[in-house]
Short mmCIF file of C-alpha atoms and ligand atoms in Angstrom, two decimals:
data_model
loop_
_atom_site.label_atom_id
_atom_site.label_comp_id
_atom_site.label_asym_id
_atom_site.label_seq_id
_atom_site.Cartn_x
_atom_site.Cartn_y
_atom_site.Cartn_z
CA MET A 90 31.71 10.95 -57.61
CA ARG A 91 34.46 8.53 -55.38
CA ASP A 92 38.06 10.42 -56.99
CA SER A 93 39.71 6.98 -57.87
CA TYR A 94 38.24 5.03 -61.60
CA TYR A 95 38.75 1.14 -61.61
CA ILE A 96 38.63 -0.64 -64.49
CA THR A 97 38.77 -4.22 -66.15
CA THR A 98 38.62 -6.03 -69.21
CA PRO A 99 37.48 -9.37 -69.62
CA ILE A 100 41.11 -11.91 -68.96
CA TYR A 101 41.18 -13.57 -71.92
CA TYR A 102 41.83 -17.47 -72.65
CA VAL A 103 45.84 -18.44 -73.68
CA ASN A 104 44.19 -20.68 -75.94
CA ASP A 105 44.08 -18.76 -79.08
CA SER A 106 45.54 -15.38 -80.30
CA PRO A 107 43.68 -12.21 -79.79
CA HIS A 108 41.37 -11.26 -81.97
CA VAL A 109 39.42 -7.97 -82.99
CA GLY A 110 36.79 -8.78 -80.64
CA HIS A 111 39.73 -9.24 -77.64
CA ALA A 112 41.43 -5.60 -79.37
CA TYR A 113 37.38 -4.18 -79.17
CA THR A 114 36.89 -4.86 -75.48
CA THR A 115 40.69 -3.61 -74.31
CA LEU A 116 40.38 -0.29 -76.44
CA ALA A 117 36.61 -0.04 -74.97
CA CYS A 118 38.33 0.46 -71.47
CA ASP A 119 41.71 1.51 -72.49
CA VAL A 120 39.26 5.31 -74.14
CA LEU A 121 37.82 5.61 -70.63
CA ALA A 122 40.56 5.00 -69.06
CA ARG A 123 42.60 7.66 -70.70
CA PHE A 124 40.42 10.37 -70.62
CA MET A 125 38.97 9.36 -66.46
CA ARG A 126 42.98 10.02 -66.89
CA LEU A 127 42.56 13.27 -68.32
CA ASP A 128 39.80 14.22 -66.53
CA GLY A 129 41.82 13.96 -63.03
CA ARG A 130 40.26 10.62 -62.03
CA LYS A 131 42.86 8.77 -60.63
CA VAL A 132 42.63 5.32 -62.30
CA LYS A 133 43.43 2.18 -62.33
CA PHE A 134 42.86 -0.24 -65.90
CA LEU A 135 43.60 -3.58 -65.19
CA THR A 136 43.35 -6.15 -68.55
CA GLY A 137 45.17 -10.25 -68.80
CA THR A 138 44.98 -13.45 -69.14
CA ASP A 139 43.11 -16.37 -68.51
CA GLU A 140 44.91 -19.40 -67.83
CA HIS A 141 43.26 -22.35 -66.07
CA GLY A 142 40.98 -25.36 -67.07
CA GLN A 143 40.30 -27.71 -69.13
CA LYS A 144 40.25 -26.32 -72.56
CA ILE A 145 43.98 -24.70 -71.77
CA GLU A 146 45.16 -27.89 -70.43
CA LYS A 147 43.53 -29.86 -73.89
CA SER A 148 45.05 -26.47 -75.66
CA ALA A 149 48.52 -27.34 -74.18
CA ARG A 150 48.48 -30.49 -75.10
CA ALA A 151 47.19 -30.43 -78.20
CA ALA A 152 50.11 -27.86 -79.00
CA GLY A 153 52.94 -30.47 -76.80
CA MET A 154 53.42 -28.39 -74.32
CA GLU A 155 53.24 -28.83 -71.06
CA PRO A 156 50.24 -25.99 -69.71
CA GLN A 157 52.93 -23.69 -67.85
CA GLU A 158 55.09 -23.43 -71.13
CA PHE A 159 52.16 -22.56 -73.56
CA THR A 160 50.42 -20.04 -70.96
CA ASP A 161 53.39 -18.88 -70.82
CA LYS A 162 53.79 -18.25 -74.95
CA VAL A 163 50.45 -17.46 -75.69
CA SER A 164 49.59 -15.12 -72.76
CA GLN A 165 51.94 -13.10 -74.02
CA ASN A 166 50.26 -11.87 -77.47
CA PHE A 167 47.89 -10.39 -75.51
CA ARG A 168 50.93 -8.24 -74.45
CA ASP A 169 52.08 -8.20 -77.28
CA LEU A 170 48.45 -6.93 -78.22
CA ALA A 171 48.67 -4.15 -75.79
CA LYS A 172 51.20 -2.85 -76.87
CA ALA A 173 50.49 -2.47 -80.83
CA MET A 174 47.42 -0.94 -79.93
CA ASP A 175 49.44 1.94 -77.01
CA PHE A 176 47.23 0.18 -74.42
CA SER A 177 47.62 2.21 -71.11
CA ASN A 178 46.58 -0.64 -69.10
CA ASP A 179 48.35 0.24 -65.83
CA ASP A 180 48.90 -3.44 -64.84
CA PHE A 181 48.48 -7.15 -66.75
CA ILE A 182 46.91 -10.30 -64.20
CA ARG A 183 47.88 -13.78 -65.43
CA THR A 184 45.98 -16.04 -63.44
CA THR A 185 48.86 -18.79 -63.16
CA GLU A 186 50.59 -16.48 -60.52
CA ALA A 187 50.88 -16.67 -57.10
CA ARG A 188 49.40 -13.37 -56.00
CA HIS A 189 46.21 -14.82 -57.66
CA VAL A 190 46.10 -18.34 -56.24
CA ARG A 191 46.92 -16.51 -52.97
CA SER A 192 43.48 -14.29 -53.59
CA CYS A 193 41.78 -17.57 -55.20
CA GLN A 194 42.42 -19.40 -51.67
CA ALA A 195 41.78 -16.56 -49.32
CA LEU A 196 38.23 -16.14 -51.32
CA TRP A 197 37.51 -19.58 -50.90
CA ARG A 198 38.08 -19.90 -47.76
CA ARG A 199 36.16 -17.37 -46.81
CA LEU A 200 33.41 -18.48 -48.53
CA LYS A 201 33.84 -21.58 -47.12
CA GLU A 202 33.78 -19.65 -43.37
CA ASN A 203 30.90 -17.86 -44.63
CA ASP A 204 28.66 -21.32 -44.75
CA GLN A 205 28.63 -20.37 -48.81
CA ILE A 206 29.81 -23.88 -49.71
CA TYR A 207 29.05 -27.42 -49.38
CA LEU A 208 30.96 -30.51 -51.40
CA GLY A 209 28.77 -32.49 -53.34
CA GLY A 210 28.76 -34.58 -56.70
CA TYR A 211 28.20 -33.31 -59.92
CA ALA A 212 26.36 -35.08 -62.63
CA GLY A 213 25.60 -33.03 -65.64
CA TRP A 214 26.31 -31.44 -68.66
CA TYR A 215 29.20 -29.79 -69.69
CA ALA A 216 30.90 -27.21 -72.69
CA VAL A 217 35.14 -27.29 -72.19
CA ALA A 218 34.42 -25.00 -74.90
CA ASP A 219 32.34 -21.91 -72.54
CA GLU A 220 33.99 -23.78 -68.95
CA ALA A 221 30.23 -23.82 -68.40
CA PHE A 222 27.86 -25.82 -67.06
CA TYR A 223 24.01 -26.88 -68.01
CA ASP A 224 20.62 -28.19 -67.75
CA GLU A 225 19.11 -30.24 -69.70
CA ASP A 226 16.65 -27.72 -70.97
CA GLU A 227 18.92 -25.29 -72.57
CA LEU A 228 20.71 -27.55 -75.14
CA THR A 229 19.46 -28.10 -78.93
CA PRO A 230 19.93 -31.81 -80.16
CA GLY A 231 22.95 -31.38 -82.73
CA PRO A 232 25.12 -34.15 -85.41
CA GLY A 233 26.06 -37.65 -83.89
CA GLY A 234 23.22 -37.03 -81.57
CA LYS A 235 25.61 -34.69 -79.77
CA LYS A 236 23.84 -31.90 -77.43
CA ILE A 237 25.06 -28.21 -77.56
CA ALA A 238 24.62 -25.60 -75.49
CA PRO A 239 22.87 -22.23 -76.59
CA SER A 240 26.93 -20.32 -77.59
CA GLY A 241 27.66 -23.20 -80.38
CA ALA A 242 29.29 -25.36 -77.96
CA GLU A 243 29.69 -29.17 -77.77
CA CYS A 244 28.30 -30.53 -74.59
CA GLU A 245 29.74 -33.08 -72.81
CA TRP A 246 28.50 -35.28 -70.09
CA VAL A 247 30.44 -35.10 -66.21
CA GLU A 248 29.70 -36.65 -62.82
CA GLU A 249 32.36 -36.40 -60.70
CA PRO A 250 32.56 -35.15 -56.54
CA SER A 251 32.50 -31.46 -56.47
CA TYR A 252 32.16 -28.18 -54.36
CA PHE A 253 29.03 -26.13 -54.80
CA PHE A 254 28.36 -22.47 -54.02
CA LYS A 255 25.04 -22.01 -52.54
CA LEU A 256 23.94 -19.41 -55.50
CA SER A 257 20.29 -20.41 -54.60
CA GLU A 258 20.22 -18.12 -51.01
CA TRP A 259 20.94 -15.04 -52.98
CA GLN A 260 17.61 -14.46 -55.60
CA ASP A 261 16.76 -11.76 -53.53
CA ARG A 262 19.87 -9.90 -52.69
CA LEU A 263 20.82 -10.14 -56.27
CA LEU A 264 17.82 -8.72 -57.65
CA ALA A 265 18.48 -6.09 -55.62
CA TYR A 266 21.43 -5.22 -56.43
CA TYR A 267 19.87 -4.85 -59.93
CA ASP A 268 17.93 -2.43 -58.79
CA ARG A 269 20.85 0.03 -57.18
CA THR A 270 20.36 3.70 -58.76
CA PRO A 271 23.35 4.40 -60.91
CA CYS A 272 21.95 0.72 -62.49
CA PRO A 273 25.31 -1.99 -62.77
CA VAL A 274 24.41 -4.05 -65.48
CA ALA A 275 23.97 -1.96 -68.80
CA PRO A 276 22.98 -1.80 -71.16
CA GLU A 277 19.13 -2.16 -70.40
CA THR A 278 17.84 -4.43 -72.46
CA ARG A 279 21.14 -6.67 -70.96
CA ARG A 280 20.12 -5.48 -67.55
CA ASN A 281 16.29 -6.86 -68.63
CA GLU A 282 17.53 -10.59 -69.57
CA VAL A 283 19.50 -11.12 -66.50
CA VAL A 284 17.09 -10.09 -63.32
CA SER A 285 14.23 -12.58 -65.87
CA PHE A 286 17.06 -15.45 -65.52
CA VAL A 287 17.66 -14.13 -62.08
CA LYS A 288 13.94 -14.58 -61.58
CA SER A 289 13.09 -17.43 -63.01
CA GLY A 290 14.99 -19.38 -60.15
CA LEU A 291 19.10 -19.91 -58.95
CA LYS A 292 20.32 -23.66 -58.67
CA ASP A 293 23.88 -23.85 -56.64
CA LEU A 294 26.22 -24.08 -58.47
CA SER A 295 29.62 -26.40 -58.94
CA VAL A 296 32.51 -24.54 -57.92
CA SER A 297 35.58 -27.85 -58.24
CA ARG A 298 36.80 -29.70 -60.74
CA THR A 299 38.19 -33.37 -60.01
CA THR A 300 38.33 -34.88 -63.25
CA PHE A 301 42.37 -32.41 -63.95
CA LYS A 302 44.66 -30.73 -62.60
CA TRP A 303 45.31 -27.94 -63.96
CA GLY A 304 44.07 -24.13 -61.98
CA ILE A 305 44.20 -23.59 -58.27
CA PRO A 306 43.65 -25.96 -55.05
CA VAL A 307 41.44 -25.76 -53.55
CA PRO A 308 42.51 -25.33 -49.52
CA ASP A 309 42.44 -28.58 -47.27
CA ASP A 310 41.15 -30.63 -50.75
CA PRO A 311 44.50 -30.27 -53.13
CA ALA A 312 41.83 -33.61 -54.99
CA HIS A 313 39.99 -30.31 -56.33
CA VAL A 314 41.34 -27.83 -58.42
CA MET A 315 38.10 -24.75 -58.51
CA TYR A 316 36.18 -24.13 -61.07
CA VAL A 317 37.79 -21.92 -63.64
CA TRP A 318 35.01 -19.33 -63.43
CA LEU A 319 35.50 -19.00 -59.60
CA ASP A 320 39.68 -18.69 -60.52
CA ALA A 321 39.43 -15.74 -63.89
CA LEU A 322 36.64 -13.67 -61.76
CA THR A 323 39.19 -13.30 -58.72
CA ASN A 324 41.34 -11.82 -60.84
CA TYR A 325 39.39 -8.41 -60.33
CA ILE A 326 40.05 -8.54 -56.98
CA THR A 327 43.56 -9.66 -57.07
CA ALA A 328 44.32 -7.19 -58.96
CA ALA A 329 43.13 -4.68 -56.35
CA GLY A 330 45.04 -6.45 -53.28
CA TYR A 331 42.83 -8.72 -51.69
CA PRO A 332 42.88 -10.71 -49.70
CA ASP A 333 45.42 -7.59 -47.67
CA VAL A 334 41.25 -5.70 -47.51
CA ASP A 335 43.14 -2.74 -45.64
CA SER A 336 46.14 -2.17 -48.20
CA ALA A 337 45.33 1.06 -49.56
CA ASP A 338 45.30 0.20 -53.02
CA TYR A 339 41.84 -2.36 -52.28
CA ARG A 340 40.46 0.79 -50.38
CA THR A 341 41.12 3.18 -52.93
CA PHE A 342 39.86 0.75 -56.16
CA TRP A 343 37.46 -1.98 -54.99
CA PRO A 344 34.36 -1.97 -55.51
CA ALA A 345 35.75 -1.50 -59.82
CA SER A 346 33.97 0.72 -61.28
CA LEU A 347 32.93 -0.93 -64.10
CA HIS A 348 34.05 -4.37 -65.90
CA MET A 349 33.75 -4.25 -69.19
CA VAL A 350 32.60 -7.65 -71.13
CA GLY A 351 31.10 -9.20 -73.94
CA LYS A 352 27.38 -10.20 -74.41
CA ASP A 353 28.61 -13.81 -74.18
CA ILE A 354 29.66 -13.63 -70.73
CA LEU A 355 27.27 -11.20 -68.86
CA ARG A 356 25.84 -14.35 -66.83
CA PHE A 357 28.98 -14.87 -65.14
CA HIS A 358 30.03 -11.47 -64.17
CA ALA A 359 26.86 -9.80 -63.50
CA VAL A 360 24.89 -12.95 -61.39
CA TYR A 361 27.97 -15.54 -60.05
CA TRP A 362 30.29 -13.02 -59.18
CA PRO A 363 27.86 -10.45 -57.23
CA ALA A 364 26.89 -13.48 -55.77
CA PHE A 365 30.35 -14.94 -54.88
CA LEU A 366 31.36 -10.97 -53.61
CA MET A 367 27.98 -10.92 -51.21
CA ALA A 368 28.80 -14.36 -50.05
CA ALA A 369 32.58 -13.25 -48.86
CA GLY A 370 31.37 -9.85 -47.45
CA LEU A 371 32.79 -8.13 -50.32
CA GLU A 372 30.78 -5.06 -52.02
CA PRO A 373 29.94 -6.33 -55.66
CA PRO A 374 31.43 -3.72 -58.91
CA GLN A 375 29.56 -0.88 -59.36
CA ARG A 376 28.23 -1.76 -63.03
CA VAL A 377 28.65 -3.74 -65.74
CA PHE A 378 28.82 -3.26 -69.25
CA ALA A 379 27.75 -6.20 -72.16
CA HIS A 380 29.06 -4.65 -75.47
CA GLY A 381 27.78 -6.32 -78.54
CA TRP A 382 29.43 -9.21 -80.67
CA TRP A 383 31.17 -8.04 -84.19
CA THR A 384 30.79 -9.98 -87.73
CA ASN A 385 33.46 -10.10 -90.94
CA GLU A 386 31.80 -8.96 -94.18
CA GLY A 387 28.52 -10.57 -92.46
CA GLN A 388 29.88 -13.87 -90.75
CA LYS A 389 30.25 -14.60 -87.34
CA ILE A 390 34.24 -14.06 -86.83
CA SER A 391 35.92 -17.77 -86.07
CA LYS A 392 39.56 -19.97 -86.83
CA ARG A 393 36.67 -22.82 -88.96
CA LEU A 394 35.78 -20.32 -91.44
CA GLY A 395 39.28 -18.44 -91.93
CA ASN A 396 38.05 -15.32 -91.51
CA VAL A 397 39.88 -13.59 -87.87
CA ILE A 398 40.80 -10.19 -87.80
CA ASP A 399 43.69 -10.24 -86.67
CA PRO A 400 44.30 -6.44 -85.18
CA HIS A 401 48.18 -6.49 -86.11
CA ASP A 402 47.20 -6.41 -90.25
CA LEU A 403 44.08 -4.55 -89.11
CA VAL A 404 46.74 -1.52 -87.57
CA ALA A 405 49.38 -2.59 -90.55
CA LYS A 406 47.02 -1.25 -93.07
CA TYR A 407 45.05 1.09 -92.01
CA GLY A 408 47.12 2.71 -89.29
CA LEU A 409 46.73 2.42 -85.51
CA ASP A 410 43.97 5.52 -84.81
CA GLN A 411 42.28 4.78 -87.95
CA VAL A 412 41.15 1.55 -86.27
CA ARG A 413 40.84 3.20 -83.32
CA TYR A 414 38.26 5.50 -84.61
CA PHE A 415 36.04 3.23 -86.44
CA LEU A 416 36.06 0.36 -83.54
CA LEU A 417 34.22 2.86 -81.67
CA ARG A 418 32.18 5.03 -83.90
CA GLU A 419 30.74 2.75 -86.63
CA VAL A 420 28.86 0.75 -84.15
CA PRO A 421 26.61 1.94 -81.12
CA PHE A 422 28.27 0.48 -78.37
CA GLY A 423 26.80 -2.16 -77.04
CA ASN A 424 25.10 -3.35 -80.34
CA ASP A 425 26.96 -6.02 -82.51
CA GLY A 426 28.42 -4.79 -85.31
CA ASP A 427 29.55 -5.58 -88.52
CA PHE A 428 33.33 -5.09 -89.85
CA SER A 429 34.19 -3.92 -93.48
CA HIS A 430 37.50 -2.96 -95.58
CA ARG A 431 34.32 -0.55 -97.20
CA ALA A 432 33.50 1.26 -93.81
CA ILE A 433 36.37 1.86 -92.24
CA VAL A 434 37.49 3.26 -95.56
CA ASN A 435 34.57 4.86 -95.62
CA ARG A 436 35.43 6.07 -91.70
CA ILE A 437 38.84 7.31 -92.55
CA ASN A 438 38.44 9.47 -95.38
CA GLY A 439 34.79 11.40 -94.58
CA ASP A 440 35.48 11.24 -90.94
CA LEU A 441 38.92 12.10 -90.31
CA ALA A 442 40.88 13.05 -93.60
CA ASN A 443 38.23 15.00 -95.36
CA GLY A 444 36.19 16.21 -90.98
CA PHE A 445 39.18 16.68 -88.22
CA GLY A 446 42.03 16.72 -90.43
CA ASN A 447 40.76 18.71 -93.07
CA LEU A 448 39.51 21.72 -90.10
CA ALA A 449 42.98 21.33 -88.52
CA GLN A 450 45.43 21.33 -91.35
CA ARG A 451 43.72 24.44 -93.26
CA VAL A 452 43.73 26.53 -90.03
CA LEU A 453 47.10 25.79 -89.25
CA LYS A 454 48.35 26.24 -92.74
CA MET A 455 46.59 29.57 -92.91
CA ILE A 456 48.01 30.18 -89.99
CA ASN A 457 51.53 29.30 -91.00
CA SER A 458 51.29 31.71 -94.86
CA SER A 459 49.20 34.48 -93.43
CA CYS A 460 50.09 35.46 -89.82
CA ASP A 461 54.02 34.37 -90.21
CA GLY A 462 53.55 31.21 -88.12
CA LYS A 463 52.54 32.40 -84.92
CA VAL A 464 49.06 32.16 -83.25
CA PRO A 465 47.47 35.92 -83.91
CA GLN A 466 46.34 38.34 -81.80
CA PRO A 467 42.59 37.91 -81.93
CA GLY A 468 40.68 41.30 -81.59
CA SER A 469 36.80 42.14 -79.81
CA LEU A 470 34.90 38.58 -80.82
CA THR A 471 31.26 38.58 -83.23
CA LEU A 472 28.97 36.74 -82.01
CA GLU A 473 29.47 33.87 -84.06
CA ASP A 474 32.64 33.82 -82.78
CA ASP A 475 31.28 33.51 -79.21
CA ALA A 476 29.01 30.71 -80.35
CA LEU A 477 31.21 28.30 -81.74
CA LEU A 478 33.72 29.45 -78.80
CA ALA A 479 30.82 27.75 -76.47
CA THR A 480 30.06 24.54 -78.80
CA ALA A 481 33.55 23.36 -78.19
CA ARG A 482 33.94 24.22 -74.06
CA GLY A 483 29.96 22.62 -74.23
CA LEU A 484 31.89 19.51 -75.20
CA LEU A 485 33.34 18.69 -72.46
CA ASP A 486 30.59 17.94 -70.00
CA SER A 487 28.81 16.22 -73.54
CA LEU A 488 31.36 13.76 -73.45
CA ARG A 489 31.49 13.33 -69.35
CA LYS A 490 27.92 12.35 -69.69
CA ASP A 491 28.27 10.01 -72.56
CA ILE A 492 31.17 8.59 -70.89
CA ALA A 493 29.47 7.25 -68.19
CA GLN A 494 26.94 5.36 -69.96
CA GLN A 495 29.94 3.96 -72.57
CA ALA A 496 28.29 5.50 -75.41
CA PHE A 497 31.09 6.23 -77.43
CA HIS A 498 29.56 6.83 -80.56
CA LYS A 499 27.84 9.66 -79.21
CA ALA A 500 30.95 11.24 -77.15
CA LEU A 501 32.71 11.45 -80.59
CA ASP A 502 29.10 12.59 -82.83
CA ALA A 503 29.52 15.17 -80.54
CA LEU A 504 32.67 15.48 -81.46
CA TRP A 505 32.67 15.61 -85.21
CA GLN A 506 29.38 17.83 -85.01
CA ALA A 507 31.91 20.04 -83.25
CA ILE A 508 34.16 19.81 -86.23
CA GLY A 509 31.39 20.21 -88.61
CA ALA A 510 30.92 23.88 -87.26
CA GLY A 511 34.37 24.57 -87.26
CA ASP A 512 34.25 23.80 -90.46
CA ARG A 513 31.38 25.64 -91.73
CA TYR A 514 32.15 28.64 -89.64
CA VAL A 515 36.09 28.79 -91.29
CA ASN A 516 33.50 28.23 -94.91
CA GLU A 517 31.51 31.39 -93.62
CA GLN A 518 33.73 33.96 -92.20
CA THR A 519 36.04 33.01 -95.33
CA PRO A 520 39.70 34.13 -93.51
CA TRP A 521 41.50 33.42 -97.35
CA SER A 522 40.21 36.65 -98.34
CA LEU A 523 40.00 38.63 -95.28
CA LYS A 524 43.92 38.19 -95.47
CA LYS A 525 43.74 41.40 -98.31
CA THR A 526 40.40 43.14 -97.13
CA ASP A 527 40.64 43.06 -93.33
CA PRO A 528 44.15 41.02 -91.47
CA ALA A 529 42.92 42.15 -88.36
CA ARG A 530 39.67 40.14 -88.57
CA MET A 531 41.92 37.61 -90.47
CA ASN A 532 43.65 37.27 -87.22
CA THR A 533 40.87 37.08 -84.75
CA VAL A 534 38.46 34.62 -86.66
CA LEU A 535 41.77 32.12 -86.99
CA TYR A 536 42.45 33.07 -83.04
CA VAL A 537 38.68 31.41 -82.73
CA ALA A 538 39.08 28.38 -84.93
CA ALA A 539 42.92 27.31 -83.60
CA ASP A 540 41.35 27.77 -79.65
CA VAL A 541 38.37 25.18 -81.29
CA VAL A 542 41.22 22.95 -82.53
CA ARG A 543 43.30 22.95 -79.23
CA HIS A 544 39.28 22.05 -77.52
CA LEU A 545 39.10 19.29 -80.58
CA ALA A 546 42.78 18.19 -79.86
CA ILE A 547 42.36 17.75 -76.67
CA LEU A 548 39.25 16.42 -76.26
CA ALA A 549 40.26 13.34 -78.87
CA GLN A 550 42.79 12.35 -77.19
CA PRO A 551 41.19 9.29 -75.76
CA PHE A 552 40.26 8.46 -79.20
CA VAL A 553 42.55 8.94 -80.96
CA PRO A 554 45.62 9.63 -78.69
CA HIS A 555 48.32 10.15 -81.27
CA ALA A 556 46.49 12.24 -84.50
CA SER A 557 46.14 14.37 -80.53
CA ALA A 558 49.56 14.60 -79.99
CA ARG A 559 50.55 15.73 -82.78
CA LEU A 560 48.03 17.95 -83.57
CA LEU A 561 48.47 19.50 -79.60
CA ASP A 562 52.28 19.63 -80.87
CA PHE A 563 51.68 21.51 -83.80
CA LEU A 564 49.58 24.55 -81.84
CA ALA A 565 52.55 23.92 -79.20
CA VAL A 566 50.24 23.30 -76.59
CA PRO A 567 52.78 22.34 -73.54
CA GLY A 568 52.76 19.08 -72.20
CA ASP A 569 51.33 19.58 -68.90
CA ARG A 570 48.24 21.46 -70.48
CA ARG A 571 46.55 18.43 -72.15
CA THR A 572 44.16 17.77 -69.89
CA PHE A 573 40.71 18.87 -69.36
CA ALA A 574 41.82 21.13 -66.59
CA ALA A 575 43.08 23.23 -69.41
CA LEU A 576 39.96 23.75 -71.14
CA GLY A 577 38.98 26.88 -69.38
CA THR A 578 39.44 30.34 -70.89
CA ALA A 579 42.74 30.76 -68.93
CA ASP A 580 44.91 27.87 -71.15
CA MET A 581 43.47 29.76 -74.15
CA LEU A 582 46.62 30.09 -76.98
CA ARG A 583 49.30 32.46 -76.32
CA PRO A 584 49.00 34.86 -79.46
CA GLY A 585 52.99 35.18 -80.99
CA THR A 586 53.81 31.16 -80.26
CA ALA A 587 56.12 30.55 -82.63
CA LEU A 588 54.11 26.91 -84.11
CA PRO A 589 55.90 24.35 -85.52
CA ALA A 590 54.84 24.17 -89.47
CA PRO A 591 51.53 22.21 -89.79
CA GLU A 592 51.89 18.26 -91.33
CA GLY A 593 48.64 16.57 -92.58
CA LEU A 594 46.75 13.65 -89.86
CA PHE A 595 44.64 11.92 -91.27
CA PRO A 596 45.74 10.37 -94.80
CA ARG A 597 43.17 10.23 -97.57
CA TYR A 598 42.92 6.07 -98.08
CA ILE A 599 43.32 5.59 -102.09
CA GLU A 600 41.43 2.50 -103.08
CA ILE A 601 44.27 1.53 -105.95
CA ALA A 602 42.90 -1.42 -107.88
CA GLU A 603 40.47 -3.70 -107.13
CA GLY A 604 41.67 -6.66 -104.43
CA ALA A 605 44.71 -3.65 -103.71
CA ALA A 606 44.92 -0.84 -101.50
CA GLY A 607 46.90 2.09 -100.19
CA ARG A 608 47.09 5.07 -97.88
CA SER A 609 47.90 8.60 -99.89
O1 LIG B 751 35.48 -15.38 -72.10
N1 LIG B 751 32.95 -9.64 -80.78
O2 LIG B 751 37.65 -15.22 -72.72
P1 LIG B 751 37.50 -14.91 -73.96
C1 LIG B 751 33.19 -8.33 -80.19
N2 LIG B 751 38.66 -15.58 -70.38
N3 LIG B 751 34.05 -9.00 -79.22
C2 LIG B 751 34.69 -10.39 -79.11
C3 LIG B 751 34.13 -11.47 -80.29
C4 LIG B 751 33.58 -10.92 -80.77
N4 LIG B 751 33.39 -11.12 -82.13
N5 LIG B 751 34.63 -12.23 -79.71
C5 LIG B 751 35.33 -12.01 -78.28
C6 LIG B 751 36.99 -15.44 -71.84
N6 LIG B 751 35.03 -10.92 -77.77
C7 LIG B 751 37.31 -15.98 -70.46
C8 LIG B 751 36.38 -14.17 -69.75
S1 LIG B 751 36.73 -12.82 -67.09
C9 LIG B 751 36.57 -13.22 -65.92
C10 LIG B 751 36.45 -14.48 -68.08
C11 LIG B 751 35.36 -9.97 -76.64
O3 LIG B 751 39.02 -15.37 -74.67
C12 LIG B 751 34.64 -9.99 -75.88
O4 LIG B 751 34.45 -9.44 -74.49
O5 LIG B 751 36.11 -16.01 -74.81
C13 LIG B 751 34.41 -11.61 -74.78
O6 LIG B 751 33.59 -11.63 -73.60
C14 LIG B 751 35.79 -11.49 -74.69
O7 LIG B 751 36.50 -11.07 -75.67
C15 LIG B 751 35.90 -13.13 -74.07
O8 LIG B 751 36.89 -13.80 -74.07
#
C-alpha cells in the first residue's frame, strides 16, 4: 500500500448555492481524509468549483453579471460551506485559475500529439443542464415536443464544428482497466453498469464547442473552447501539479487514490476520464466511488419544489457533529437516502446522546466524583476487562477494512457495537456499588472503561471531530497522542493524571411543540 492518499470531490457547478447533496459528497471525502491522516498517511484532499461552460454563462447572464464576476461570487459559497462543515481540504481549485488553464491546454496538446483528437462537426442533442451530449435513442418526448434526457434535463439540437476525442479506440483498454484489482469502480452494481455501457460500444466524443465563449480556448484554434467536462475532469491532475509530471507533488499523489462522485456523474469519471488519461499516457485513477442520491422527506431535492436543504441551516439546527454523523450513519454508503427530521432526531437522541455521550459521561462523572478527578490506578485485570479491551483494540483493523471500501455505515456500526459493549460492561460491573464494597476493583473497572472511551474518541475523530476532541480533552490525552498510532498499550491512560470536570457531549434534541424544536 502506498503511503500517500489523494482524494477528490467533484468540482461543483457555480450556478447554484451548495445544498445537502454537495455537503454529503465532501463530508464523505473529509472523513476519509481525516481517517488517513490519523492513520499516518500523507494526504491530499481536493475540492473546488467548476466554473466554465454554457450553463454557467447562462446563469451569469440571468443574474445580470459577467461570468467571471458571477463565478467569483458563487464559488465563495462553496468555500463558506467548507468552513461551516469544518472540511479539512488541503486545496480548493477553481477552473478559472491560471494553473488550470495551463494544465488543460497541456493535456489537449498531449492528446493532439498522440493523435487522439481530430476536427469534425457535431450534429446532435445536447443538454445544457447536464453539459452532456445524448443519442436520440436515449431521449424521451417531453411537453411541447421537447426531448428529455434520462436525468430529466431538456435537450437542444446543436450543429457546430467540433474537435472529437477518439473514445471509440478505448473500449478494450477500458474493459481491461475495470478488471483491475482492487476494482477501480465501486460499488459493484455501478461497475457493472459502466462495463455494460462500454461493452455496448463507444462513439468518439465531441470535446470542443464554438457557439459560446466561456471556456478554455483550444490551443492553436481559439474559435473553439474545450468541452466543459474535459476541462472540469482535468482539475484532478492540475491540483497534483500537471503538467509538471516530474514534480514531487505529481509523483506523490498521481494517480488519485479515490474520486468520490454522485451516481449522476459516474460515466464521466469512469469512462471518459480514464480514457482521456490513458490516451495522454497518464495513469487512470485507482478508484471511483459513486454514491447514492438524497431526497427530502421522500421528494427529489430541487429548487423548483422549494425543498432544497441548506447545510448551514442543518448545522444551526442540529449541530455540526450531529449532521456529520447522521448523513454517514443513516444510509449504507452507495444507496439512496431520504432526509427526514424524525430520522435525524432519532439518531441524535438514540445513538449520540443515549449511546456515545451517555457512556462517556457516566464513566467520566464517576471518575470525577469517586476517584478524586484523577485517572484511577487499575489492579489486575479479569477476563471481562480483557475482553472489553480486546474489543476496543480490534476496532482499528476492522475500521480500516470498512474505510477502504468506503463503508462508513459499517465503520460506525462497529464503533457503536463497541459503545454497546462498554455500556453492558459498566452495567454488569456496577462500579457505583463497588465504591462501598471493593474500591480497588471500582478503580480497575473505571480505568478499563475510560481507556475504552479513549479508543472510541480517537477512532471517532474523523466522523465527529468536535465531540471527540472535547472527549479527549476530558481524558487529558495530549494533542500528539491522538492519532491511531496512540491506540497501542504504550499510550494507555496514565493513572494519577488529573482530569478536568466532564460536560455533556451530545445534548438530547427535544421537540418543544409540533413545528417548533430545540436542543436541550
Ligand atoms: O456535476 N444527493 O457538479 P454539480 C447526493 N460540475 N449527492 C448530490 C445531490 C443529492 N441530491 N445533489 C448533488 C457537477 N450531489 C460537475 C462535476 S467533476 C469533474 C464535475 C452531489 O454541482 C453529488 O456528488 O452538479 C453529485 O455528483 C454532485 O453533487 C454534482 O454536483
